[in-house]
């Protein structure tokens, strides 16, 4: 679903057409130009031929119906996955992929094991959101949040990620508020610095997962290039510029990063007013196990006692391999 293709076709059309088409694509959420009955037939035919709205995909539903995973076939035969998470409070969050595979190879993540294939284009990111927006519209619901926590490292595909957010944020188009977007990075400092200078009020999250360099480098190789304290320094600069809260994601992995001493160390780093730690129960991927409920509770208590802002995230869609670190497709 390439909007640049649509713009090209509309080049010689009257200027109101673009606005009309944006409404059809992003508000009415049509999936076929035949449904664009307000457009002349010849234009519909041309658009059908040159700029198909079809998104080649298959959906998988979790048993509790709270999670839907989409497997999307890209034009070049590669595949990506995206996930819809339906929250109790009626929020509908889409977790989108920014790359096919990932080069960072964090030891606990299945996407990393796929290796890196290529960056996604902005329209391929937008299509992931449109796919679920169309589905939700059929249920009289809408998307409330988009998080870049799927396959890939968003800041290694910075321009396409920001462009996709601008397309989805466009008031004449999908019109999803900037505050509804979150980008999660493994700690690419250049990306954090660039985001601080964007005039977009989107949210930043850091995949932290370890409280010191030694452990972090062991489970996230990217830490050798962007060490923990340098990442935190760039986060502090970001907060200074934007005055925005930053999330720190911490996967709770049994016997790896979940001991009391890890919590003590983490508390020393995280006790800052605009820092917020999110503890996430790890989804077993073969090599590692998740921490027990009691362990997570104790870990959280230590952080709370030390005055750290901390919460716990519900883990979605383990049964359909849609949870954090479980997205991986066979090519
Ligand atoms: S956790 Fe994120 S950054 Fe690390 S390998 Fe997986 S997708 Fe890449």
mmCIF file of C-alpha atoms and ligand atoms in Angstrom:
data_model
loop_
_atom_site.group_PDB
_atom_site.id
_atom_site.type_symbol
_atom_site.label_atom_id
_atom_site.label_comp_id
_atom_site.label_asym_id
_atom_site.label_seq_id
_atom_site.Cartn_x
_atom_site.Cartn_y
_atom_site.Cartn_z
ATOM 1 C CA UNK A 1 0.000 0.000 0.000
ATOM 2 C CA UNK A 2 2.283 2.715 -1.328
ATOM 3 C CA UNK A 3 0.959 6.226 -0.912
ATOM 4 C CA UNK A 4 3.624 7.639 -3.248
ATOM 5 C CA UNK A 5 2.116 5.436 -5.986
ATOM 6 C CA UNK A 6 -1.336 6.889 -5.265
ATOM 7 C CA UNK A 7 0.056 10.440 -5.380
ATOM 8 C CA UNK A 8 1.637 9.692 -8.753
ATOM 9 C CA UNK A 9 -1.644 8.443 -10.204
ATOM 10 C CA UNK A 10 -3.455 11.514 -8.844
ATOM 11 C CA UNK A 11 -0.876 13.947 -10.265
ATOM 12 C CA UNK A 12 -3.182 15.241 -13.009
ATOM 13 C CA UNK A 13 -6.378 15.047 -10.981
ATOM 14 C CA UNK A 14 -8.026 18.104 -9.350
ATOM 15 C CA UNK A 15 -6.429 18.986 -6.001
ATOM 16 C CA UNK A 16 -9.416 17.882 -3.872
ATOM 17 C CA UNK A 17 -8.866 14.275 -5.018
ATOM 18 C CA UNK A 18 -5.880 13.680 -2.757
ATOM 19 C CA UNK A 19 -7.873 14.676 0.316
ATOM 20 C CA UNK A 20 -10.758 12.503 -0.857
ATOM 21 C CA UNK A 21 -8.487 9.499 -1.426
ATOM 22 C CA UNK A 22 -6.723 9.910 1.934
ATOM 23 C CA UNK A 23 -10.120 9.734 3.591
ATOM 24 C CA UNK A 24 -11.033 6.595 1.682
ATOM 25 C CA UNK A 25 -7.750 4.842 2.504
ATOM 26 C CA UNK A 26 -7.112 5.967 6.080
ATOM 27 C CA UNK A 27 -10.599 6.717 7.445
ATOM 28 C CA UNK A 28 -13.012 4.498 5.510
ATOM 29 C CA UNK A 29 -10.182 1.930 5.440
ATOM 30 C CA UNK A 30 -11.144 0.473 2.055
ATOM 31 C CA UNK A 31 -9.158 -2.605 1.007
ATOM 32 C CA UNK A 32 -10.086 -2.455 -2.673
ATOM 33 C CA UNK A 33 -10.513 0.523 -5.003
ATOM 34 C CA UNK A 34 -13.842 -0.921 -6.249
ATOM 35 C CA UNK A 35 -15.231 0.241 -2.889
ATOM 36 C CA UNK A 36 -14.203 3.844 -3.649
ATOM 37 C CA UNK A 37 -17.544 4.604 -5.267
ATOM 38 C CA UNK A 38 -17.056 8.368 -4.902
ATOM 39 C CA UNK A 39 -14.214 8.186 -7.465
ATOM 40 C CA UNK A 40 -14.731 8.024 -11.236
ATOM 41 C CA UNK A 41 -14.691 4.457 -12.569
ATOM 42 C CA UNK A 42 -11.666 5.048 -14.809
ATOM 43 C CA UNK A 43 -9.658 6.309 -11.831
ATOM 44 C CA UNK A 44 -10.704 3.334 -9.706
ATOM 45 C CA UNK A 45 -9.539 0.985 -12.466
ATOM 46 C CA UNK A 46 -6.202 2.771 -12.755
ATOM 47 C CA UNK A 47 -5.655 2.680 -8.996
ATOM 48 C CA UNK A 48 -6.629 -0.993 -8.837
ATOM 49 C CA UNK A 49 -4.106 -1.757 -11.555
ATOM 50 C CA UNK A 50 -1.212 0.361 -10.310
ATOM 51 C CA UNK A 51 -1.603 0.810 -6.532
ATOM 52 C CA UNK A 52 -3.287 -2.233 -5.044
ATOM 53 C CA UNK A 53 -4.582 -1.846 -1.484
ATOM 54 C CA UNK A 54 -4.372 -5.555 -0.853
ATOM 55 C CA UNK A 55 -2.178 -6.693 2.046
ATOM 56 C CA UNK A 56 -1.167 -10.330 1.595
ATOM 57 C CA UNK A 57 -1.436 -11.756 5.092
ATOM 58 C CA UNK A 58 -2.700 -14.439 7.427
ATOM 59 C CA UNK A 59 -3.953 -13.919 10.990
ATOM 60 C CA UNK A 60 -3.500 -16.177 14.014
ATOM 61 C CA UNK A 61 -5.706 -15.810 17.107
ATOM 62 C CA UNK A 62 -4.645 -16.598 20.692
ATOM 63 C CA UNK A 63 -6.928 -18.789 22.810
ATOM 64 C CA UNK A 64 -7.936 -15.900 25.050
ATOM 65 C CA UNK A 65 -8.690 -13.783 21.915
ATOM 66 C CA UNK A 66 -6.657 -10.919 23.361
ATOM 67 C CA UNK A 67 -3.844 -11.282 20.850
ATOM 68 C CA UNK A 68 -3.815 -11.565 17.077
ATOM 69 C CA UNK A 69 -0.628 -12.141 15.158
ATOM 70 C CA UNK A 70 -0.405 -11.290 11.467
ATOM 71 C CA UNK A 71 2.068 -12.903 9.121
ATOM 72 C CA UNK A 72 2.535 -10.533 6.190
ATOM 73 C CA UNK A 73 4.053 -11.548 2.848
ATOM 74 C CA UNK A 74 6.052 -8.708 1.334
ATOM 75 C CA UNK A 75 6.306 -8.093 -2.426
ATOM 76 C CA UNK A 76 9.830 -9.570 -2.599
ATOM 77 C CA UNK A 77 8.768 -12.811 -0.929
ATOM 78 C CA UNK A 78 10.124 -11.945 2.537
ATOM 79 C CA UNK A 79 7.806 -12.175 5.530
ATOM 80 C CA UNK A 80 7.226 -10.124 8.670
ATOM 81 C CA UNK A 81 5.016 -10.376 11.720
ATOM 82 C CA UNK A 82 2.940 -7.807 13.608
ATOM 83 C CA UNK A 83 0.770 -8.226 16.663
ATOM 84 C CA UNK A 84 -2.491 -6.716 17.903
ATOM 85 C CA UNK A 85 -2.896 -6.675 21.674
ATOM 86 C CA UNK A 86 -6.378 -6.006 23.060
ATOM 87 C CA UNK A 87 -6.220 -4.545 26.561
ATOM 88 C CA UNK A 88 -8.939 -4.835 29.225
ATOM 89 C CA UNK A 89 -9.309 -1.044 29.264
ATOM 90 C CA UNK A 90 -10.306 -1.166 25.567
ATOM 91 C CA UNK A 91 -6.951 0.045 24.249
ATOM 92 C CA UNK A 92 -5.851 -1.724 21.060
ATOM 93 C CA UNK A 93 -2.089 -1.691 20.641
ATOM 94 C CA UNK A 94 -0.326 -2.737 17.463
ATOM 95 C CA UNK A 95 3.241 -3.949 17.786
ATOM 96 C CA UNK A 96 4.893 -3.324 14.418
ATOM 97 C CA UNK A 97 8.114 -4.564 12.845
ATOM 98 C CA UNK A 98 10.631 -2.079 11.482
ATOM 99 C CA UNK A 99 13.007 -4.517 9.746
ATOM 100 C CA UNK A 100 12.914 -8.027 8.289
ATOM 101 C CA UNK A 101 14.933 -9.887 10.921
ATOM 102 C CA UNK A 102 17.441 -8.058 13.092
ATOM 103 C CA UNK A 103 21.205 -7.664 13.083
ATOM 104 C CA UNK A 104 21.601 -7.205 16.833
ATOM 105 C CA UNK A 105 21.252 -10.853 17.848
ATOM 106 C CA UNK A 106 20.265 -10.434 21.502
ATOM 107 C CA UNK A 107 20.658 -13.924 22.960
ATOM 108 C CA UNK A 108 17.109 -14.168 24.302
ATOM 109 C CA UNK A 109 15.347 -13.134 21.076
ATOM 110 C CA UNK A 110 14.162 -15.341 18.213
ATOM 111 C CA UNK A 111 14.097 -12.451 15.733
ATOM 112 C CA UNK A 112 17.822 -11.986 16.293
ATOM 113 C CA UNK A 113 18.396 -15.626 15.380
ATOM 114 C CA UNK A 114 16.883 -14.999 11.915
ATOM 115 C CA UNK A 115 19.675 -12.583 11.081
ATOM 116 C CA UNK A 116 19.077 -9.336 9.209
ATOM 117 C CA UNK A 117 17.414 -9.360 5.776
ATOM 118 C CA UNK A 118 16.506 -5.745 5.058
ATOM 119 C CA UNK A 119 14.927 -2.519 6.325
ATOM 120 C CA UNK A 120 11.208 -2.059 5.851
ATOM 121 C CA UNK A 121 9.982 0.838 3.714
ATOM 122 C CA UNK A 122 7.707 3.372 5.419
ATOM 123 C CA UNK A 123 4.680 2.078 3.462
ATOM 124 C CA UNK A 124 5.410 -1.486 4.641
ATOM 125 C CA UNK A 125 5.266 -0.265 8.241
ATOM 126 C CA UNK A 126 2.050 1.684 7.549
ATOM 127 C CA UNK A 127 0.496 -1.422 5.941
ATOM 128 C CA UNK A 128 0.912 -3.372 9.194
ATOM 129 C CA UNK A 129 -1.192 -0.760 10.963
ATOM 130 C CA UNK A 130 -3.763 -0.577 8.147
ATOM 131 C CA UNK A 131 -4.231 -4.338 8.205
ATOM 132 C CA UNK A 132 -5.295 -4.310 11.866
ATOM 133 C CA UNK A 133 -7.185 -1.006 11.517
ATOM 134 C CA UNK A 134 -9.351 -2.661 8.830
ATOM 135 C CA UNK A 135 -9.879 -5.724 11.021
ATOM 136 C CA UNK A 136 -10.820 -3.622 14.064
ATOM 137 C CA UNK A 137 -13.164 -1.439 12.010
ATOM 138 C CA UNK A 138 -15.114 -4.576 11.109
ATOM 139 C CA UNK A 139 -15.552 -5.049 14.899
ATOM 140 C CA UNK A 140 -16.419 -1.355 15.389
ATOM 141 C CA UNK A 141 -13.141 -0.729 17.197
ATOM 142 C CA UNK A 142 -10.029 1.274 16.443
ATOM 143 C CA UNK A 143 -6.291 1.307 17.021
ATOM 144 C CA UNK A 144 -5.262 3.407 20.011
ATOM 145 C CA UNK A 145 -1.488 2.784 20.173
ATOM 146 C CA UNK A 146 1.367 1.754 17.908
ATOM 147 C CA UNK A 147 4.586 0.425 19.412
ATOM 148 C CA UNK A 148 7.781 -0.287 17.482
ATOM 149 C CA UNK A 149 8.655 -3.421 19.446
ATOM 150 C CA UNK A 150 8.280 -6.056 16.748
ATOM 151 C CA UNK A 151 11.006 -7.443 14.516
ATOM 152 C CA UNK A 152 14.096 -5.270 14.091
ATOM 153 C CA UNK A 153 15.798 -2.291 15.721
ATOM 154 C CA UNK A 154 13.752 0.817 14.777
ATOM 155 C CA UNK A 155 16.656 3.267 15.115
ATOM 156 C CA UNK A 156 18.666 1.315 12.549
ATOM 157 C CA UNK A 157 15.859 2.167 10.102
ATOM 158 C CA UNK A 158 15.310 5.649 11.522
ATOM 159 C CA UNK A 159 14.091 7.542 8.437
ATOM 160 C CA UNK A 160 11.457 4.998 7.403
ATOM 161 C CA UNK A 161 10.201 4.644 10.986
ATOM 162 C CA UNK A 162 9.768 8.409 11.417
ATOM 163 C CA UNK A 163 8.210 8.750 7.966
ATOM 164 C CA UNK A 164 5.674 6.014 8.774
ATOM 165 C CA UNK A 165 4.759 7.810 12.012
ATOM 166 C CA UNK A 166 4.290 11.083 10.122
ATOM 167 C CA UNK A 167 1.990 9.343 7.593
ATOM 168 C CA UNK A 168 -0.098 7.763 10.384
ATOM 169 C CA UNK A 169 -0.126 11.033 12.346
ATOM 170 C CA UNK A 170 -1.358 13.115 9.348
ATOM 171 C CA UNK A 171 -4.592 14.891 10.323
ATOM 172 C CA UNK A 172 -6.036 14.450 6.835
ATOM 173 C CA UNK A 173 -5.208 10.747 6.929
ATOM 174 C CA UNK A 174 -5.161 8.172 9.732
ATOM 175 C CA UNK A 175 -4.844 10.933 12.341
ATOM 176 C CA UNK A 176 -3.374 8.902 15.212
ATOM 177 C CA UNK A 177 -1.947 11.305 17.817
ATOM 178 C CA UNK A 178 1.840 11.460 18.173
ATOM 179 C CA UNK A 179 1.596 10.474 21.852
ATOM 180 C CA UNK A 180 0.088 7.160 20.775
ATOM 181 C CA UNK A 181 3.411 6.011 19.270
ATOM 182 C CA UNK A 182 6.294 4.401 21.163
ATOM 183 C CA UNK A 183 9.697 3.492 19.785
ATOM 184 C CA UNK A 184 11.649 0.860 21.657
ATOM 185 C CA UNK A 185 15.405 0.734 21.077
ATOM 186 C CA UNK A 186 18.133 -1.587 22.276
ATOM 187 C CA UNK A 187 20.137 1.598 22.929
ATOM 188 C CA UNK A 188 21.184 3.113 19.585
ATOM 189 C CA UNK A 189 22.469 6.440 20.895
ATOM 190 C CA UNK A 190 22.394 8.272 17.537
ATOM 191 C CA UNK A 191 18.694 7.433 17.237
ATOM 192 C CA UNK A 192 17.925 8.662 20.772
ATOM 193 C CA UNK A 193 19.746 11.924 20.023
ATOM 194 C CA UNK A 194 17.921 12.394 16.718
ATOM 195 C CA UNK A 195 14.543 11.674 18.283
ATOM 196 C CA UNK A 196 15.204 14.337 20.934
ATOM 197 C CA UNK A 197 15.361 16.914 18.130
ATOM 198 C CA UNK A 198 12.205 15.791 16.298
ATOM 199 C CA UNK A 199 9.174 17.979 16.742
ATOM 200 C CA UNK A 200 7.078 14.911 17.460
ATOM 201 C CA UNK A 201 5.770 14.006 20.907
ATOM 202 C CA UNK A 202 6.300 10.279 20.571
ATOM 203 C CA UNK A 203 7.344 7.994 23.424
ATOM 204 C CA UNK A 204 10.764 6.454 23.879
ATOM 205 C CA UNK A 205 11.437 3.059 25.462
ATOM 206 C CA UNK A 206 14.810 1.438 26.117
ATOM 207 C CA UNK A 207 15.228 -2.347 26.112
ATOM 208 C CA UNK A 208 17.481 -2.531 29.140
ATOM 209 C CA UNK A 209 17.300 -6.122 30.434
ATOM 210 C CA UNK A 210 20.472 -5.902 32.593
ATOM 211 C CA UNK A 211 21.733 -3.512 35.277
ATOM 212 C CA UNK A 212 25.460 -3.507 34.416
ATOM 213 C CA UNK A 213 27.756 -3.610 31.391
ATOM 214 C CA UNK A 214 29.107 -7.098 32.051
ATOM 215 C CA UNK A 215 25.733 -8.828 32.017
ATOM 216 C CA UNK A 216 24.227 -6.563 29.384
ATOM 217 C CA UNK A 217 27.089 -7.206 26.949
ATOM 218 C CA UNK A 218 26.645 -10.914 27.536
ATOM 219 C CA UNK A 219 22.957 -10.938 26.568
ATOM 220 C CA UNK A 220 22.855 -7.901 24.236
ATOM 221 C CA UNK A 221 25.979 -7.609 22.085
ATOM 222 C CA UNK A 222 25.021 -4.046 21.080
ATOM 223 C CA UNK A 223 26.024 -2.977 24.616
ATOM 224 C CA UNK A 224 29.689 -3.327 23.614
ATOM 225 C CA UNK A 225 29.202 -0.586 21.030
ATOM 226 C CA UNK A 226 26.774 1.524 23.078
ATOM 227 C CA UNK A 227 27.607 0.884 26.757
ATOM 228 C CA UNK A 228 24.945 1.259 29.404
ATOM 229 C CA UNK A 229 26.081 4.513 31.017
ATOM 230 C CA UNK A 230 26.448 6.226 27.645
ATOM 231 C CA UNK A 231 22.928 5.124 26.718
ATOM 232 C CA UNK A 232 21.616 6.524 30.012
ATOM 233 C CA UNK A 233 23.489 9.786 29.426
ATOM 234 C CA UNK A 234 21.760 10.173 26.038
ATOM 235 C CA UNK A 235 18.416 9.365 27.706
ATOM 236 C CA UNK A 236 19.051 12.115 30.268
ATOM 237 C CA UNK A 237 19.830 14.571 27.452
ATOM 238 C CA UNK A 238 16.624 13.455 25.707
ATOM 239 C CA UNK A 239 14.613 14.090 28.891
ATOM 240 C CA UNK A 240 16.232 17.484 29.339
ATOM 241 C CA UNK A 241 15.182 18.489 25.820
ATOM 242 C CA UNK A 242 11.737 16.891 25.649
ATOM 243 C CA UNK A 243 10.641 16.752 29.337
ATOM 244 C CA UNK A 244 9.127 13.386 28.432
ATOM 245 C CA UNK A 245 9.009 10.204 30.525
ATOM 246 C CA UNK A 246 11.159 7.284 29.307
ATOM 247 C CA UNK A 247 10.260 3.600 29.721
ATOM 248 C CA UNK A 248 12.890 0.977 30.498
ATOM 249 C CA UNK A 249 11.863 -2.523 29.481
ATOM 250 C CA UNK A 250 13.309 -5.287 31.665
ATOM 251 C CA UNK A 251 12.635 -8.908 30.678
ATOM 252 C CA UNK A 252 12.677 -11.158 33.729
ATOM 253 C CA UNK A 253 14.834 -14.160 32.768
ATOM 254 C CA UNK A 254 15.256 -16.983 35.279
ATOM 255 C CA UNK A 255 18.694 -17.023 36.904
ATOM 256 C CA UNK A 256 20.101 -14.549 34.383
ATOM 257 C CA UNK A 257 19.049 -11.049 35.441
ATOM 258 C CA UNK A 258 16.429 -11.629 38.158
ATOM 259 C CA UNK A 259 18.409 -11.899 41.415
ATOM 260 C CA UNK A 260 18.184 -9.499 44.361
ATOM 261 C CA UNK A 261 21.615 -8.093 43.532
ATOM 262 C CA UNK A 262 20.391 -7.231 40.018
ATOM 263 C CA UNK A 263 17.390 -5.423 41.471
ATOM 264 C CA UNK A 264 19.672 -3.459 43.860
ATOM 265 C CA UNK A 265 21.936 -2.408 40.998
ATOM 266 C CA UNK A 266 19.001 -1.561 38.769
ATOM 267 C CA UNK A 267 17.474 0.596 41.503
ATOM 268 C CA UNK A 268 20.671 2.652 41.722
ATOM 269 C CA UNK A 269 20.443 3.411 37.981
ATOM 270 C CA UNK A 270 16.721 3.921 37.687
ATOM 271 C CA UNK A 271 15.798 6.156 40.614
ATOM 272 C CA UNK A 272 15.013 9.243 38.571
ATOM 273 C CA UNK A 273 11.713 11.148 38.331
ATOM 274 C CA UNK A 274 11.074 10.604 34.600
ATOM 275 C CA UNK A 275 12.421 7.050 34.433
ATOM 276 C CA UNK A 276 9.844 4.249 34.509
ATOM 277 C CA UNK A 277 10.795 0.562 34.683
ATOM 278 C CA UNK A 278 8.517 -2.032 33.097
ATOM 279 C CA UNK A 279 9.109 -5.624 34.253
ATOM 280 C CA UNK A 280 8.095 -8.157 31.596
ATOM 281 C CA UNK A 281 7.744 -11.849 32.232
ATOM 282 C CA UNK A 282 10.054 -13.574 29.726
ATOM 283 C CA UNK A 283 8.483 -15.897 27.179
ATOM 284 C CA UNK A 284 10.498 -19.093 26.949
ATOM 285 C CA UNK A 285 12.195 -19.354 23.560
ATOM 286 C CA UNK A 286 14.233 -22.494 24.113
ATOM 287 C CA UNK A 287 17.479 -21.381 25.717
ATOM 288 C CA UNK A 288 16.061 -19.436 28.675
ATOM 289 C CA UNK A 289 13.202 -19.724 31.157
ATOM 290 C CA UNK A 290 10.949 -17.068 32.644
ATOM 291 C CA UNK A 291 11.342 -15.947 36.257
ATOM 292 C CA UNK A 292 8.714 -17.258 38.650
ATOM 293 C CA UNK A 293 5.835 -15.004 39.726
ATOM 294 C CA UNK A 294 7.274 -14.838 43.261
ATOM 295 C CA UNK A 295 10.700 -13.821 41.915
ATOM 296 C CA UNK A 296 9.184 -11.017 39.841
ATOM 297 C CA UNK A 297 7.180 -9.865 42.871
ATOM 298 C CA UNK A 298 10.295 -9.761 45.083
ATOM 299 C CA UNK A 299 12.298 -7.990 42.358
ATOM 300 C CA UNK A 300 9.571 -5.388 41.999
ATOM 301 C CA UNK A 301 9.379 -4.880 45.784
ATOM 302 C CA UNK A 302 13.110 -4.140 45.961
ATOM 303 C CA UNK A 303 12.747 -1.509 43.234
ATOM 304 C CA UNK A 304 9.709 0.017 44.921
ATOM 305 C CA UNK A 305 11.428 0.148 48.317
ATOM 306 C CA UNK A 306 14.254 2.118 46.714
ATOM 307 C CA UNK A 307 11.791 4.603 45.209
ATOM 308 C CA UNK A 308 11.941 3.494 41.571
ATOM 309 C CA UNK A 309 8.843 4.015 39.371
ATOM 310 C CA UNK A 310 8.055 0.458 38.360
ATOM 311 C CA UNK A 311 5.231 -1.476 36.704
ATOM 312 C CA UNK A 312 4.653 -4.897 35.273
ATOM 313 C CA UNK A 313 3.515 -5.682 31.766
ATOM 314 C CA UNK A 314 1.056 -8.400 30.904
ATOM 315 C CA UNK A 315 2.573 -10.785 28.399
ATOM 316 C CA UNK A 316 0.390 -11.288 25.341
ATOM 317 C CA UNK A 317 -0.028 -14.193 22.954
ATOM 318 C CA UNK A 318 2.514 -16.767 24.146
ATOM 319 C CA UNK A 319 0.416 -19.600 22.649
ATOM 320 C CA UNK A 320 0.695 -18.134 19.120
ATOM 321 C CA UNK A 321 4.337 -17.089 19.535
ATOM 322 C CA UNK A 322 3.387 -13.428 19.442
ATOM 323 C CA UNK A 323 4.999 -12.350 22.703
ATOM 324 C CA UNK A 324 8.151 -10.271 23.182
ATOM 325 C CA UNK A 325 11.183 -11.952 21.659
ATOM 326 C CA UNK A 326 9.083 -14.637 19.958
ATOM 327 C CA UNK A 327 8.600 -13.042 16.551
ATOM 328 C CA UNK A 328 10.479 -14.991 13.920
ATOM 329 C CA UNK A 329 9.433 -16.312 10.541
ATOM 330 C CA UNK A 330 10.815 -19.051 8.358
ATOM 331 C CA UNK A 331 11.866 -17.572 4.998
HETATM 332 S S1 LIG B 1 15.473 -7.950 21.078
HETATM 333 FE FE1 LIG B 1 15.085 -6.388 19.519
HETATM 334 S S2 LIG B 1 17.141 -5.605 19.084
HETATM 335 FE FE2 LIG B 1 17.467 -7.560 20.129
HETATM 336 S S3 LIG B 1 17.639 -9.080 18.463
HETATM 337 FE FE3 LIG B 1 15.470 -9.002 19.088
HETATM 338 S S4 LIG B 1 14.528 -7.567 17.662
HETATM 339 FE FE4 LIG B 1 16.740 -7.212 17.584
#
